[in-house]
PDB file of C-alpha atoms in Angstrom:
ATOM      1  CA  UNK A   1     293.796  -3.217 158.848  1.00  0.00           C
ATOM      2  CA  UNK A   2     290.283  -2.917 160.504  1.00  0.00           C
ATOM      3  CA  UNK A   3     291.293  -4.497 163.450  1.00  0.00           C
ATOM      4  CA  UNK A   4     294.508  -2.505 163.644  1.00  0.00           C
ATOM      5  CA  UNK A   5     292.580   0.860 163.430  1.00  0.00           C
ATOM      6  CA  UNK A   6     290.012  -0.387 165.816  1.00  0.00           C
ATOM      7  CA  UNK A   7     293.148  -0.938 168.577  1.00  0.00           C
ATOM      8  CA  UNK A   8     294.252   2.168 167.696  1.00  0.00           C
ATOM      9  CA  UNK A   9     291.437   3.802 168.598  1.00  0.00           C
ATOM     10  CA  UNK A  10     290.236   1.883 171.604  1.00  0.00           C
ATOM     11  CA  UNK A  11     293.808   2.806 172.906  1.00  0.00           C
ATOM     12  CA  UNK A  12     293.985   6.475 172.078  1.00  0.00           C
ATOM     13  CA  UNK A  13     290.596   6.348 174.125  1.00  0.00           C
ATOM     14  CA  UNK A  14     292.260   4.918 176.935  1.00  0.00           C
ATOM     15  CA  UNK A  15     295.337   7.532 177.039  1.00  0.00           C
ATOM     16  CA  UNK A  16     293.128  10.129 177.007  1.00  0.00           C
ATOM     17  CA  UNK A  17     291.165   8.864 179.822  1.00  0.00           C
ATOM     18  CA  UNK A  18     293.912   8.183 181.668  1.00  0.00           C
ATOM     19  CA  UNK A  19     295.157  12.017 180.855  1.00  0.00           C
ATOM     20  CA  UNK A  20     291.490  12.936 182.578  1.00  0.00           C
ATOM     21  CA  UNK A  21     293.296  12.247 185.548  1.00  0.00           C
ATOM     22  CA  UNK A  22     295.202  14.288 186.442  1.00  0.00           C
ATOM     23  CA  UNK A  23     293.444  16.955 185.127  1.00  0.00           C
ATOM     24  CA  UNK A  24     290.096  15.901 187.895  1.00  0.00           C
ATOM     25  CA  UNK A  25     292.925  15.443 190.704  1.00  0.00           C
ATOM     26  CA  UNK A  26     294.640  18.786 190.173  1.00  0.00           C
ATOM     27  CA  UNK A  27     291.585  20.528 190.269  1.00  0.00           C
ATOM     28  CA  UNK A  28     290.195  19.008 193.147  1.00  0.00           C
ATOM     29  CA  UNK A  29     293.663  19.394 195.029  1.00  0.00           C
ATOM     30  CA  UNK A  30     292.989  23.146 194.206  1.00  0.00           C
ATOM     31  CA  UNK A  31     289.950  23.404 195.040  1.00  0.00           C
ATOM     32  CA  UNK A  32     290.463  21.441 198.586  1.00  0.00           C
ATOM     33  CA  UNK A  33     293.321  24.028 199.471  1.00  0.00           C
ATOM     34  CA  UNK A  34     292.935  24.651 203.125  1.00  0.00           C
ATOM     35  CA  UNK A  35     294.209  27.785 202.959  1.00  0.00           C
ATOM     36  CA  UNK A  36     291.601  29.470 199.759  1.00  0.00           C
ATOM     37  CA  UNK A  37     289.121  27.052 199.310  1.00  0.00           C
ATOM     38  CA  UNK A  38     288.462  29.116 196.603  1.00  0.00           C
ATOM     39  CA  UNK A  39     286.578  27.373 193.251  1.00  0.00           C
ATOM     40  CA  UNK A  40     286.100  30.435 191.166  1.00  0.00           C
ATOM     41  CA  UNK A  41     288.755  29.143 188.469  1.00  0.00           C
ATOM     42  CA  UNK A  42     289.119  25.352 189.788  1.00  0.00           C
ATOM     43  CA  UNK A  43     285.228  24.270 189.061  1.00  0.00           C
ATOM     44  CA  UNK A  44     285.323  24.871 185.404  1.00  0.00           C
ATOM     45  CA  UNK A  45     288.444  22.519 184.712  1.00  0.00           C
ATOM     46  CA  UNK A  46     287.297  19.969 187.216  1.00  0.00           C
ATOM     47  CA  UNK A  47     284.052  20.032 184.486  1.00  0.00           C
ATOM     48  CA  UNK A  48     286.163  19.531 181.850  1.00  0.00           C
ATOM     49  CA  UNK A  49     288.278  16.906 183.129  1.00  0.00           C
ATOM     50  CA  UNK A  50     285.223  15.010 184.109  1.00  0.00           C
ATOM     51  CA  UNK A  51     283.428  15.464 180.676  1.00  0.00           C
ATOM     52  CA  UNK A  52     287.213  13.980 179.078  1.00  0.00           C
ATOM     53  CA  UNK A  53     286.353  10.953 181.178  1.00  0.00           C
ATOM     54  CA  UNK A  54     283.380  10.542 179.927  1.00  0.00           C
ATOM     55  CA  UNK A  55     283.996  11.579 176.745  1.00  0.00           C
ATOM     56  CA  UNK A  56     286.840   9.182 176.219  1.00  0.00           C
ATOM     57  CA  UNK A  57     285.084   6.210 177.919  1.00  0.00           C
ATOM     58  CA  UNK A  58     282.165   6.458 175.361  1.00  0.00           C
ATOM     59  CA  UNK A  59     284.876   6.815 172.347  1.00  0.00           C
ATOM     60  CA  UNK A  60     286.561   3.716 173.727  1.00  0.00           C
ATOM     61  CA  UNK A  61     282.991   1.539 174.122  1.00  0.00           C
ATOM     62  CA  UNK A  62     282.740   2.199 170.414  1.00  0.00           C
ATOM     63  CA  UNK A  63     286.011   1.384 169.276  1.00  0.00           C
ATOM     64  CA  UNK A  64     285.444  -1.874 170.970  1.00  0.00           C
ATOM     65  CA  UNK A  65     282.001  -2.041 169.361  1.00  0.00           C
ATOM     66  CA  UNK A  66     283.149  -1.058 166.243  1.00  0.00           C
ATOM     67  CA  UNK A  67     280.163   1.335 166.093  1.00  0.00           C
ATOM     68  CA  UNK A  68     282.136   4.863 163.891  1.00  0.00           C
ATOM     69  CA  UNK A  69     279.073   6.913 163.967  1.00  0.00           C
ATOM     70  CA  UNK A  70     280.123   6.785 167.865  1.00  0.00           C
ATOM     71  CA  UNK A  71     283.767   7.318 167.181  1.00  0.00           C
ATOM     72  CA  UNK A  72     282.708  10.253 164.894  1.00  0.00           C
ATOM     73  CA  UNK A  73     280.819  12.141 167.658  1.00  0.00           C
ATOM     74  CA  UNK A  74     283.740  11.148 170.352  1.00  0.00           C
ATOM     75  CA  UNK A  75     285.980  13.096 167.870  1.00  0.00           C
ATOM     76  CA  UNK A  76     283.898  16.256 167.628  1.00  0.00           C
ATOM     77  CA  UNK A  77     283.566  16.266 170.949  1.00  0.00           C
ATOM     78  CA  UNK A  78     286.716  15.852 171.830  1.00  0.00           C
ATOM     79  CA  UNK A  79     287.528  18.880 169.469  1.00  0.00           C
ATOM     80  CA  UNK A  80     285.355  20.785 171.551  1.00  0.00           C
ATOM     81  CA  UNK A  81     286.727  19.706 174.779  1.00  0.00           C
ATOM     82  CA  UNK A  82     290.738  20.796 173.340  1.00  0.00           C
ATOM     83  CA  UNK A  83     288.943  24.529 172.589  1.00  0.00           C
ATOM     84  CA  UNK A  84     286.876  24.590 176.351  1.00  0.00           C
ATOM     85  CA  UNK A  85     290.321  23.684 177.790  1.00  0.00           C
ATOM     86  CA  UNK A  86     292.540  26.528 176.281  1.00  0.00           C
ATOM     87  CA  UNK A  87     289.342  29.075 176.583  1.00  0.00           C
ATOM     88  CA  UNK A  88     289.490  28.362 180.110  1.00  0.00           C
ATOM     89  CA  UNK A  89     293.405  28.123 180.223  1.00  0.00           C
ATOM     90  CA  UNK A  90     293.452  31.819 178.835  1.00  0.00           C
ATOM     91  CA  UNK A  91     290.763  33.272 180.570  1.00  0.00           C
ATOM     92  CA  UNK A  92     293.190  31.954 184.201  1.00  0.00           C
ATOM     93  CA  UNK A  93     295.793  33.617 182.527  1.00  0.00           C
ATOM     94  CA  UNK A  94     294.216  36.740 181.980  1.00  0.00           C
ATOM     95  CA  UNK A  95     292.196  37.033 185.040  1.00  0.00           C
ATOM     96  CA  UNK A  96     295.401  36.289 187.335  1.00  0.00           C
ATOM     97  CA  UNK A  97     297.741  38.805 185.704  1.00  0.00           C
ATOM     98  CA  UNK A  98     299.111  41.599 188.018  1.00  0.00           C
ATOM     99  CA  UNK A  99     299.521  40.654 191.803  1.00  0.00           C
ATOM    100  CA  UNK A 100     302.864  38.891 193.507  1.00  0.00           C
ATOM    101  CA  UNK A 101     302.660  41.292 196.684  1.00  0.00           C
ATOM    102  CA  UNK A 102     305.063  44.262 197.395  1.00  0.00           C
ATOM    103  CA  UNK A 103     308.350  43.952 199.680  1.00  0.00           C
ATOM    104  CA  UNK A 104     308.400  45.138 203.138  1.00  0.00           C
ATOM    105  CA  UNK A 105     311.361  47.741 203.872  1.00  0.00           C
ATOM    106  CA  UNK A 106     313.529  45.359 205.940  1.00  0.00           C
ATOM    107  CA  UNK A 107     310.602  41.888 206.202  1.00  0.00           C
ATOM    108  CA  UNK A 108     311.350  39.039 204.094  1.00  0.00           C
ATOM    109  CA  UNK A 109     307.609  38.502 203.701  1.00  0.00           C
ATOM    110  CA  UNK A 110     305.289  40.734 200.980  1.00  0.00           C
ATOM    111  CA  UNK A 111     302.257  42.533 201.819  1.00  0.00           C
ATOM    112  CA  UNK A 112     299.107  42.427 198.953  1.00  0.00           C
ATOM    113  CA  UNK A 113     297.031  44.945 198.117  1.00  0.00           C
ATOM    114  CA  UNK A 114     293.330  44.648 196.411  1.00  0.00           C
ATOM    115  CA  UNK A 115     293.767  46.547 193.636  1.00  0.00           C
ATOM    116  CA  UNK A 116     296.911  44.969 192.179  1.00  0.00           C
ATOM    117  CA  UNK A 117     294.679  42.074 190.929  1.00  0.00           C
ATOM    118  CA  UNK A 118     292.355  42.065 187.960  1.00  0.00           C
ATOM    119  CA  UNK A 119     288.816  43.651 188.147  1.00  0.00           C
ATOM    120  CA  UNK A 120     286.684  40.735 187.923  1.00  0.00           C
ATOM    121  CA  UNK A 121     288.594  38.733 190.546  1.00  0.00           C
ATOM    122  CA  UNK A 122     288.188  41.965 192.956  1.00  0.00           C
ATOM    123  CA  UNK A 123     284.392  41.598 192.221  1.00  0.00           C
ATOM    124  CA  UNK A 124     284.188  37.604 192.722  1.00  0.00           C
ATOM    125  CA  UNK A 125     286.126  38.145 196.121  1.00  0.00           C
ATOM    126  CA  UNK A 126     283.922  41.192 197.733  1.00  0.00           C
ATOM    127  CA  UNK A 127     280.611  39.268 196.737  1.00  0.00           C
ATOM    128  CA  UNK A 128     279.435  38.742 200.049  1.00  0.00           C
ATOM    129  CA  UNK A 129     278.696  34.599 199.715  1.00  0.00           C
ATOM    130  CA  UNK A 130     282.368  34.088 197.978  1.00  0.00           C
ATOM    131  CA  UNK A 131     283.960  36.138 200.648  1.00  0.00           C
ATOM    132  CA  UNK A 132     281.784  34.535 203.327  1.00  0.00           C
ATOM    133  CA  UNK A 133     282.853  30.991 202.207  1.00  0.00           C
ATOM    134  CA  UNK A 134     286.255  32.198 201.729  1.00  0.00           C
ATOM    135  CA  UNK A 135     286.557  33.606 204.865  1.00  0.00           C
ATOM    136  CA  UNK A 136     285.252  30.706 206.881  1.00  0.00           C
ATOM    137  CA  UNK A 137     287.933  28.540 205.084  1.00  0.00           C
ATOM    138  CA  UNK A 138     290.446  30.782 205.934  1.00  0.00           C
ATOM    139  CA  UNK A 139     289.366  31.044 209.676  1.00  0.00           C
ATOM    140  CA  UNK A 140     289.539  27.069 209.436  1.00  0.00           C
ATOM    141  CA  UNK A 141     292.670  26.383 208.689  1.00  0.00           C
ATOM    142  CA  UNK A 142     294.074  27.797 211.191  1.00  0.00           C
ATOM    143  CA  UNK A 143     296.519  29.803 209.065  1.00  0.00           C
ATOM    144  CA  UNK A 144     296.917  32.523 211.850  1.00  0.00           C
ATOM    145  CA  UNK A 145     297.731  29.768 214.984  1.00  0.00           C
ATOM    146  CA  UNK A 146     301.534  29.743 214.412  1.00  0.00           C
ATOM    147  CA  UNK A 147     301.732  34.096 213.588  1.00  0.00           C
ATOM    148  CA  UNK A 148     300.132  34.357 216.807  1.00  0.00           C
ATOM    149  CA  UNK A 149     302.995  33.200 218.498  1.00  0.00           C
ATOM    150  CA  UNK A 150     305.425  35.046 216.818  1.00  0.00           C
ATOM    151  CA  UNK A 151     307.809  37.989 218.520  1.00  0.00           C
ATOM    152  CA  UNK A 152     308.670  41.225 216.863  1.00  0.00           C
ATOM    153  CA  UNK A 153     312.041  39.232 216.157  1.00  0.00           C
ATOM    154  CA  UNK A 154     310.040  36.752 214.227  1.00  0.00           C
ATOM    155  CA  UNK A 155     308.242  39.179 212.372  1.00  0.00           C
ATOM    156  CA  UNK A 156     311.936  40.333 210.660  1.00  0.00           C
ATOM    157  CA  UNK A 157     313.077  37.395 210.221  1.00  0.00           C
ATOM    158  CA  UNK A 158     310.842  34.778 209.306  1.00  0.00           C
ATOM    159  CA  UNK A 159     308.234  34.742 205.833  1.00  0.00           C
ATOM    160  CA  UNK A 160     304.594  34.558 205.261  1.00  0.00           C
ATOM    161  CA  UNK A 161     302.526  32.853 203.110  1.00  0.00           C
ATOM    162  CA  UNK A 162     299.968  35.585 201.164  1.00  0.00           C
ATOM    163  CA  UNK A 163     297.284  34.337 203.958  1.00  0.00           C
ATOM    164  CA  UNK A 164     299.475  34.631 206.977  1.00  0.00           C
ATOM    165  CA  UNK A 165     300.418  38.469 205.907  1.00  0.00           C
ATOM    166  CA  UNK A 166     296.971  39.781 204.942  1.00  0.00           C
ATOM    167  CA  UNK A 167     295.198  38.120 207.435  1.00  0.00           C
ATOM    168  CA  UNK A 168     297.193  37.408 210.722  1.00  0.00           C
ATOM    169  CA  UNK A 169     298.905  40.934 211.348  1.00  0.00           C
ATOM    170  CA  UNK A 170     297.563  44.656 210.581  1.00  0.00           C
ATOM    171  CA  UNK A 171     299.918  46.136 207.274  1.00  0.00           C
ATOM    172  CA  UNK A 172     302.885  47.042 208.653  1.00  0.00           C
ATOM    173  CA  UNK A 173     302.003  50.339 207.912  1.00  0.00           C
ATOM    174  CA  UNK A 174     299.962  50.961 210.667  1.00  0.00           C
ATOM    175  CA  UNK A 175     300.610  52.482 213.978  1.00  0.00           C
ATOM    176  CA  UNK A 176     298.705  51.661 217.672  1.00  0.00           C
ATOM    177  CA  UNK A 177     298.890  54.023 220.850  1.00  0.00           C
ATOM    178  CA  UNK A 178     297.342  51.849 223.349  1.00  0.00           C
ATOM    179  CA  UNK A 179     295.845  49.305 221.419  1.00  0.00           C
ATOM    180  CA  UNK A 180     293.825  51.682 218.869  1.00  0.00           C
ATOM    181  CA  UNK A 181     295.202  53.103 215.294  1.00  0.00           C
ATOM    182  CA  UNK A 182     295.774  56.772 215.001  1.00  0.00           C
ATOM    183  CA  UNK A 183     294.588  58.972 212.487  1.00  0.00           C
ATOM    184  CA  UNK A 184     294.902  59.639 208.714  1.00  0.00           C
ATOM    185  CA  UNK A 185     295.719  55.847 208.053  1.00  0.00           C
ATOM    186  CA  UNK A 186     294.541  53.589 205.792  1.00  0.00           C
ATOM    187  CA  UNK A 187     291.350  51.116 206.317  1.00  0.00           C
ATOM    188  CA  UNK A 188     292.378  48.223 207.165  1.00  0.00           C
ATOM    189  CA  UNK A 189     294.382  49.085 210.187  1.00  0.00           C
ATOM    190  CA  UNK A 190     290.870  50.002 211.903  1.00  0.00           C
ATOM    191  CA  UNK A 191     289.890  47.033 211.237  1.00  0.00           C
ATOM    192  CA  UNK A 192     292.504  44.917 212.808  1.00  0.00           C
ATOM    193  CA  UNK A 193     291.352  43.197 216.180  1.00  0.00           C
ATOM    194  CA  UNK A 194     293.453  40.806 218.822  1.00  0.00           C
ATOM    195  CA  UNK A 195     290.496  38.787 219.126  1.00  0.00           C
ATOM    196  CA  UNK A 196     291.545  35.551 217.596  1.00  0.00           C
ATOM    197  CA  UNK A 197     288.213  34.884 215.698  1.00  0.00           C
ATOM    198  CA  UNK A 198     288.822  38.644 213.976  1.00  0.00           C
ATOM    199  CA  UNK A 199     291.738  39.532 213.320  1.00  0.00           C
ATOM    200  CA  UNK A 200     292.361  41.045 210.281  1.00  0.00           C
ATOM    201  CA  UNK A 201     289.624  38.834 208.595  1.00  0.00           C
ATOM    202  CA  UNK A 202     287.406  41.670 207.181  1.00  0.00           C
ATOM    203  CA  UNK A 203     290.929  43.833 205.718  1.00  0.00           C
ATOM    204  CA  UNK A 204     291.011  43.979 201.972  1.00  0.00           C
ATOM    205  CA  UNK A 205     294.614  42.845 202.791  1.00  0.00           C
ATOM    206  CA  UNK A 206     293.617  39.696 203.979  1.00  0.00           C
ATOM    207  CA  UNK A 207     290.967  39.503 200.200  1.00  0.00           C
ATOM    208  CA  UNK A 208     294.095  40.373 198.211  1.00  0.00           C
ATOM    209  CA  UNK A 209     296.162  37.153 200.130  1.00  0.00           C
ATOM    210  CA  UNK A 210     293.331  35.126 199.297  1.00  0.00           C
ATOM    211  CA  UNK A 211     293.914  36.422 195.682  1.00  0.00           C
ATOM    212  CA  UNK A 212     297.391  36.058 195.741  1.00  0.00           C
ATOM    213  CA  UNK A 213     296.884  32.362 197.213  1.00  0.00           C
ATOM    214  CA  UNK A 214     294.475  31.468 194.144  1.00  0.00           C
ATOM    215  CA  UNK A 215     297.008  33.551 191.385  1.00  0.00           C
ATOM    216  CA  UNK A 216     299.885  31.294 192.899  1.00  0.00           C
ATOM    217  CA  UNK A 217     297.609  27.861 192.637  1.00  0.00           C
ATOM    218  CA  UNK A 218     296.444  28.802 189.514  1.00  0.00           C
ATOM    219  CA  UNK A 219     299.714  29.134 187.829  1.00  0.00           C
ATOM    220  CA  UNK A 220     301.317  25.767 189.146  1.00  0.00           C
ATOM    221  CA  UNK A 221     298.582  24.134 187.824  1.00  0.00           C
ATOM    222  CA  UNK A 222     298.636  26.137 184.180  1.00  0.00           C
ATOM    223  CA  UNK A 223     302.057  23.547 183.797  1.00  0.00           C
ATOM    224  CA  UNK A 224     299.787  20.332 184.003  1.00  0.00           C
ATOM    225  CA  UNK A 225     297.137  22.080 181.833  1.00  0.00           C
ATOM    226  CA  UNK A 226     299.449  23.177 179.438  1.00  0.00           C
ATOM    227  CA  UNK A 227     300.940  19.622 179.329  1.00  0.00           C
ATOM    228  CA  UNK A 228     297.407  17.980 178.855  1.00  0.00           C
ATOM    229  CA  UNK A 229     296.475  20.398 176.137  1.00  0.00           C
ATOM    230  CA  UNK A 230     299.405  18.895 174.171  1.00  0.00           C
ATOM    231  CA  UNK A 231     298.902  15.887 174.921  1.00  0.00           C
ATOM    232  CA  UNK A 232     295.294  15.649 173.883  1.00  0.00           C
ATOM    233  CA  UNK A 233     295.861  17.557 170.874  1.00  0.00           C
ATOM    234  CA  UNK A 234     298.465  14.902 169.780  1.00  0.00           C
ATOM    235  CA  UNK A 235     296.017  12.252 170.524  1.00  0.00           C
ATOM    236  CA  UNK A 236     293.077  13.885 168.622  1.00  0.00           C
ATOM    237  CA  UNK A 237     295.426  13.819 165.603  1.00  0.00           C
ATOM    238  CA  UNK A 238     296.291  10.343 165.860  1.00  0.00           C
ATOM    239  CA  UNK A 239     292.891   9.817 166.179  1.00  0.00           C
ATOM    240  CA  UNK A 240     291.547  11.212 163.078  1.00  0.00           C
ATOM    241  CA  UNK A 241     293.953   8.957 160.786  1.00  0.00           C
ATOM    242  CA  UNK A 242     292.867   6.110 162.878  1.00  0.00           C
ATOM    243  CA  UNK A 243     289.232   6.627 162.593  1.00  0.00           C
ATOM    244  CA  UNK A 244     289.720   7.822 158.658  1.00  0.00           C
ATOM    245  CA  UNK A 245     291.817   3.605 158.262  1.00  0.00           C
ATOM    246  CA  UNK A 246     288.836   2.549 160.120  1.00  0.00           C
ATOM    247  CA  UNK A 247     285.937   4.254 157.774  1.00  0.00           C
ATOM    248  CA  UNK A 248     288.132   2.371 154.722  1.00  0.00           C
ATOM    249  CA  UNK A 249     288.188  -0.627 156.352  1.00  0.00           C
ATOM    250  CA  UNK A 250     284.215  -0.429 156.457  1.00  0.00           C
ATOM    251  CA  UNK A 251     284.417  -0.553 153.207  1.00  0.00           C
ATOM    252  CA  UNK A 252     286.149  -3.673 152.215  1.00  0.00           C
ATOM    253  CA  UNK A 253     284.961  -6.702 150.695  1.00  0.00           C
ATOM    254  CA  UNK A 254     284.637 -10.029 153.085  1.00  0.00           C
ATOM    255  CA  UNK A 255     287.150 -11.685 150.140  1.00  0.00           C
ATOM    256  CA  UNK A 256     290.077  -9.220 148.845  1.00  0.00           C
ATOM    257  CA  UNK A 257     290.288  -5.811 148.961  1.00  0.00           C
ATOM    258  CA  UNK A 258     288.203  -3.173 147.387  1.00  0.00           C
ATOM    259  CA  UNK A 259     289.957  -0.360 145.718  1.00  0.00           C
ATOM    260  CA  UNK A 260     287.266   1.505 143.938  1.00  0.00           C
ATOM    261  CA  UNK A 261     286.994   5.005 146.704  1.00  0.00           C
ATOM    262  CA  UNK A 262     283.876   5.906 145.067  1.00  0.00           C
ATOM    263  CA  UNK A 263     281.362   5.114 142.007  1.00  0.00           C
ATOM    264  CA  UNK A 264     281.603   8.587 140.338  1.00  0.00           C
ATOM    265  CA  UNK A 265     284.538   9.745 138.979  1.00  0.00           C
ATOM    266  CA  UNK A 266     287.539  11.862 140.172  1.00  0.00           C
ATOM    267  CA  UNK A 267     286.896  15.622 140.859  1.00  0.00           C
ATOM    268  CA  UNK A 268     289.597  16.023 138.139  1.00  0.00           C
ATOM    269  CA  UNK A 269     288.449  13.764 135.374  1.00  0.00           C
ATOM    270  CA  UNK A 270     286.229  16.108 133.892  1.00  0.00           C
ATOM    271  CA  UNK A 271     288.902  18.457 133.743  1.00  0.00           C
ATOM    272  CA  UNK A 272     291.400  16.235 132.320  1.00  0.00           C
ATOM    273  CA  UNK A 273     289.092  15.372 129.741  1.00  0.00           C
ATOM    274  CA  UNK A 274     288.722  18.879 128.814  1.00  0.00           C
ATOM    275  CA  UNK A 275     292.450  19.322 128.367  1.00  0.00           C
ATOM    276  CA  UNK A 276     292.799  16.491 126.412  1.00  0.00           C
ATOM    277  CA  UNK A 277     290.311  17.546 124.078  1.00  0.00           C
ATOM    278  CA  UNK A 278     291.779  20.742 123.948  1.00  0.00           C
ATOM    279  CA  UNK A 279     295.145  18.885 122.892  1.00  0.00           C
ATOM    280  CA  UNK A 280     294.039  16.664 120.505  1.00  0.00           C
ATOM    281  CA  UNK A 281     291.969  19.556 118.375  1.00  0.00           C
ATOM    282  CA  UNK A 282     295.962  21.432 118.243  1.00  0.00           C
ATOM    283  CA  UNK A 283     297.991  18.407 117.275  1.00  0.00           C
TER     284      UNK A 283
END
């Protein structure tokens, strides 16, 4: 039984390390996205994943070393790591409610404006060293190279990614008389450019596609997280019987088995011996 509990253990260890996995690589492919580069969300889970691997590795060096006071702290720590998960799970969720763009009158592609996204992700994306990094990352991959080959044909027929359409064109709102934006119209046309390296790079249209870009990440991933969760809840279950068979089989004699669970008595002897006093003084 001892040894049975011990493989038990030592492979519930190595599931969930092996569920670390793909909890690190979607994070990292999320936070490598050429087109965001954006970490706000992705660097907490790639913590977590990482402290699961490291977490799990420990718990499975003591189920090989048979050491429980090490198997005790891998389960209270991975208790911990199930709760940091679906904290961060739900705080995603709420900060990347609201969004998904607005259709353009006669465009298959959707425009995005800033304040359709929640208040703390329009503060994280006007800081000037997010927006800075963001910026540059958007700038590098080249998002903008194929739009700026585009007709006016194009432009009805063909879609944008949230990047292209905040970034690569002025709203479609706007109107130009000889290259410059007439009055009463709103910001970001004024800040549209033909200069490749501007563009509309500094538009809170082109902030909100970043957003969008990040909400849409964010919730592809929420499947894998969701499926990890789960899983690592089921495995923290199965661990606690195993490590509770392994704590009995501590306690069992080199010859035979030892039944007695503890020297005292029950926690209900003292009652039953009250109620069979109680009995024997009415009969």
């Amino acid at each position: 039984m001892y040894r049975l509990s011990n493989a038990v253990i030592g492979y519930l260890n190595l599931l969930t390390l092996l569920s670390s996995i793909p909890i690190i690589g979607g994070s990292l492919w999320l936070t490598r996205s050429s087109a965001t580069c954006e970490s706000v969300l992705q660097t907490p889970l790639l913590a977590v994943g990482f402290v699961v691997l490291v977490v799990s590795l420990a718990g499975f060096i003591g189920a090989c070393f048979n050491v429980v006071c090490a198997l005790w702290v891998y389960l209270f720590a991975m208790l911990l790591l199930i709760a940091a998960l679906l904290s961060i799970m739900a705080f995603g969720f709420a900060v990347t409610g609201g969004g998904g763009g607005v259709q353009v009158p006669g465009r298959i592609y959707r425009e995005y404006h800033l304040s359709d996204y929640s208040a703390w992700l329009r503060h994280r994306i006007e800081e000037e060293k997010y927006w800075r990094a963001a910026r540059a990352c958007v700038v590098g991959s080249k998002a903008c190279a194929n739009v700026a080959r585009w007709t006016p044909l194009d432009y009805l027929q063909r879609d944008l990614t949230p990047i292209q359409s905040g970034c690569c064109k002025p709203p479609t709102s706007c109107t130009y008389v000889a290259g410059m934006a007439t009055a009463d119209q709103e910001e970001d046309c004024y800040q549209w450019s033909n200069e490749a390296d501007v563009l509309c790079y500094n538009c809170d249209s082109c902030k909100a596609g970043v957003l969008e870009q990040v909400r849409s990440d964010w919730h592809k991933l929420s499947i894998l997280n969701v499926a990890a969760v789960i899983f690592l809840i089921a495995i923290y279950a199965l661990g606690c019987c195993a490590f509770r068979n392994a704590r009995r089989a501590l306690s069992d004699y080199a010859y035979g088995d030892n039944r007695i669970s503890k020297i005292g008595p029950r926690w209900d002897y003292y009652w039953g011996r009250w109620w069979r006093d109680r009995w024997d003084q009415l009969w």
